[in-house]
Short mmCIF file of C-alpha atoms in Angstrom, two decimals:
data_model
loop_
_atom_site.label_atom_id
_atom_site.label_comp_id
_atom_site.label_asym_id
_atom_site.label_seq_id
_atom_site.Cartn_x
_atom_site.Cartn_y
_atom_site.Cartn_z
CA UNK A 1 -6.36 -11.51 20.90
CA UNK A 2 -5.47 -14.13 23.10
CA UNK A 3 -8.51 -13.69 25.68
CA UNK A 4 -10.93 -13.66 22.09
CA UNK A 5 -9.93 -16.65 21.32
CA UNK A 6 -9.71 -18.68 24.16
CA UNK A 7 -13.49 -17.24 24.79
CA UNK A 8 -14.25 -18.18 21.23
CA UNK A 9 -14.87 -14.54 20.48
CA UNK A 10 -13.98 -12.43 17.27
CA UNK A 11 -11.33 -9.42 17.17
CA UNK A 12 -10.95 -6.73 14.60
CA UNK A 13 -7.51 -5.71 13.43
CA UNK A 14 -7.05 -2.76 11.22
CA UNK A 15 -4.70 -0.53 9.96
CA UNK A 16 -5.20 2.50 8.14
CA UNK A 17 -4.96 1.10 4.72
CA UNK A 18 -5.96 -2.17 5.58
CA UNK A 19 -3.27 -4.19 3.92
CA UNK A 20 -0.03 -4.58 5.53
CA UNK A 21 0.30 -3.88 9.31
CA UNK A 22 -3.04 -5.86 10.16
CA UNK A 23 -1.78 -8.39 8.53
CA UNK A 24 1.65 -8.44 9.58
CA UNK A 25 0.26 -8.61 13.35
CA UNK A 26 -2.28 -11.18 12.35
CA UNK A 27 0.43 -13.52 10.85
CA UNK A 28 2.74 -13.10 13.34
CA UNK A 29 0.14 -13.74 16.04
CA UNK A 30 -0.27 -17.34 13.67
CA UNK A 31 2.76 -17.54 13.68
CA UNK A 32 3.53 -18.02 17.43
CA UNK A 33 0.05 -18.78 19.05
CA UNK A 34 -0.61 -22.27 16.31
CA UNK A 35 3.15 -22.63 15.89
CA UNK A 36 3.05 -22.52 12.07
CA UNK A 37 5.30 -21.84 9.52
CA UNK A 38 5.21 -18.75 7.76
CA UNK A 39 4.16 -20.41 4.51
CA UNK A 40 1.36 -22.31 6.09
CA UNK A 41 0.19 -18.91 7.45
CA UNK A 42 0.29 -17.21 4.36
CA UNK A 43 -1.32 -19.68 2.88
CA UNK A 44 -3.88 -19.45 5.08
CA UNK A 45 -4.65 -15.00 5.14
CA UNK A 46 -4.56 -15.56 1.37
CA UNK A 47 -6.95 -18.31 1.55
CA UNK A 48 -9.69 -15.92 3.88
CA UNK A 49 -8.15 -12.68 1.98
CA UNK A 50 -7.36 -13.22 -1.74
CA UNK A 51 -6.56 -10.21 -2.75
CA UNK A 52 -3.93 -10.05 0.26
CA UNK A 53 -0.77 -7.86 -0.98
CA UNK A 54 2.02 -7.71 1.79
CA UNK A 55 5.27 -5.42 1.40
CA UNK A 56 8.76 -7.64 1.04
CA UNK A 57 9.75 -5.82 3.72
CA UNK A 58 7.37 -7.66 6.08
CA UNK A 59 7.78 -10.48 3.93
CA UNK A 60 11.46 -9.95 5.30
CA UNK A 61 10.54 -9.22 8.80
CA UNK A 62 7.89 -12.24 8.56
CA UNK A 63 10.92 -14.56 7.67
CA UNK A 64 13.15 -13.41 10.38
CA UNK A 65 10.44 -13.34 12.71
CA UNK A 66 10.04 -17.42 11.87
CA UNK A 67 13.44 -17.94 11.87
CA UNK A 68 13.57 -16.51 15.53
CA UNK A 69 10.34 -18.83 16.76
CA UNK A 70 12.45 -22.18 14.97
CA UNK A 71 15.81 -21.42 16.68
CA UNK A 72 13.57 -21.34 19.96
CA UNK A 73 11.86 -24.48 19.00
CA UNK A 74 8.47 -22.31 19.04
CA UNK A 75 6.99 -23.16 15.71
CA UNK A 76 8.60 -25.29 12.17
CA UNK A 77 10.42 -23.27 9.53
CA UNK A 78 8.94 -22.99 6.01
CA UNK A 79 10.88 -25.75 3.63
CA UNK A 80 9.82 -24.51 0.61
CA UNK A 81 8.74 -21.84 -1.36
#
């Protein structure tokens, strides 16, 4: 995804049911390569993906995952819900 991007190119991600892993890897990729909170980031799948539905338990994972990038000064952690 990396290499895409920095050659302005598109990438697919999909998962079987096209809901949650795809997106989990999409907003964790967010996440780390633009250094955005997790909010911001959801904000922004639901905003190209409306009818977006993610399981609590990546919510969860999502959270901890952010938590992880702030503590390593990697990316902000979401103030509000």
């Amino acid at each position: 995804m990396e290499e895409a991007i920095d050659n302005q190119e598109s990438v697919l991600v999909q998962s079987v049911k096209a809901q949650n892993r795809a997106c989990y890897v999409i907003a964790s990729f967010i996440m780390r390569r633009f250094r955005w909170s997790l909010l911001k980031t959801l904000e922004f799948l639901n905003s190209r993906r409306p009818d977006l539905e993610m399981r609590p338990s990546f919510l969860s994972q999502l959270s901890q995952y952010e938590n992880r990038l702030y503590q390593r000064g990697i990316g902000p952690k979401t103030q509000r819900w």
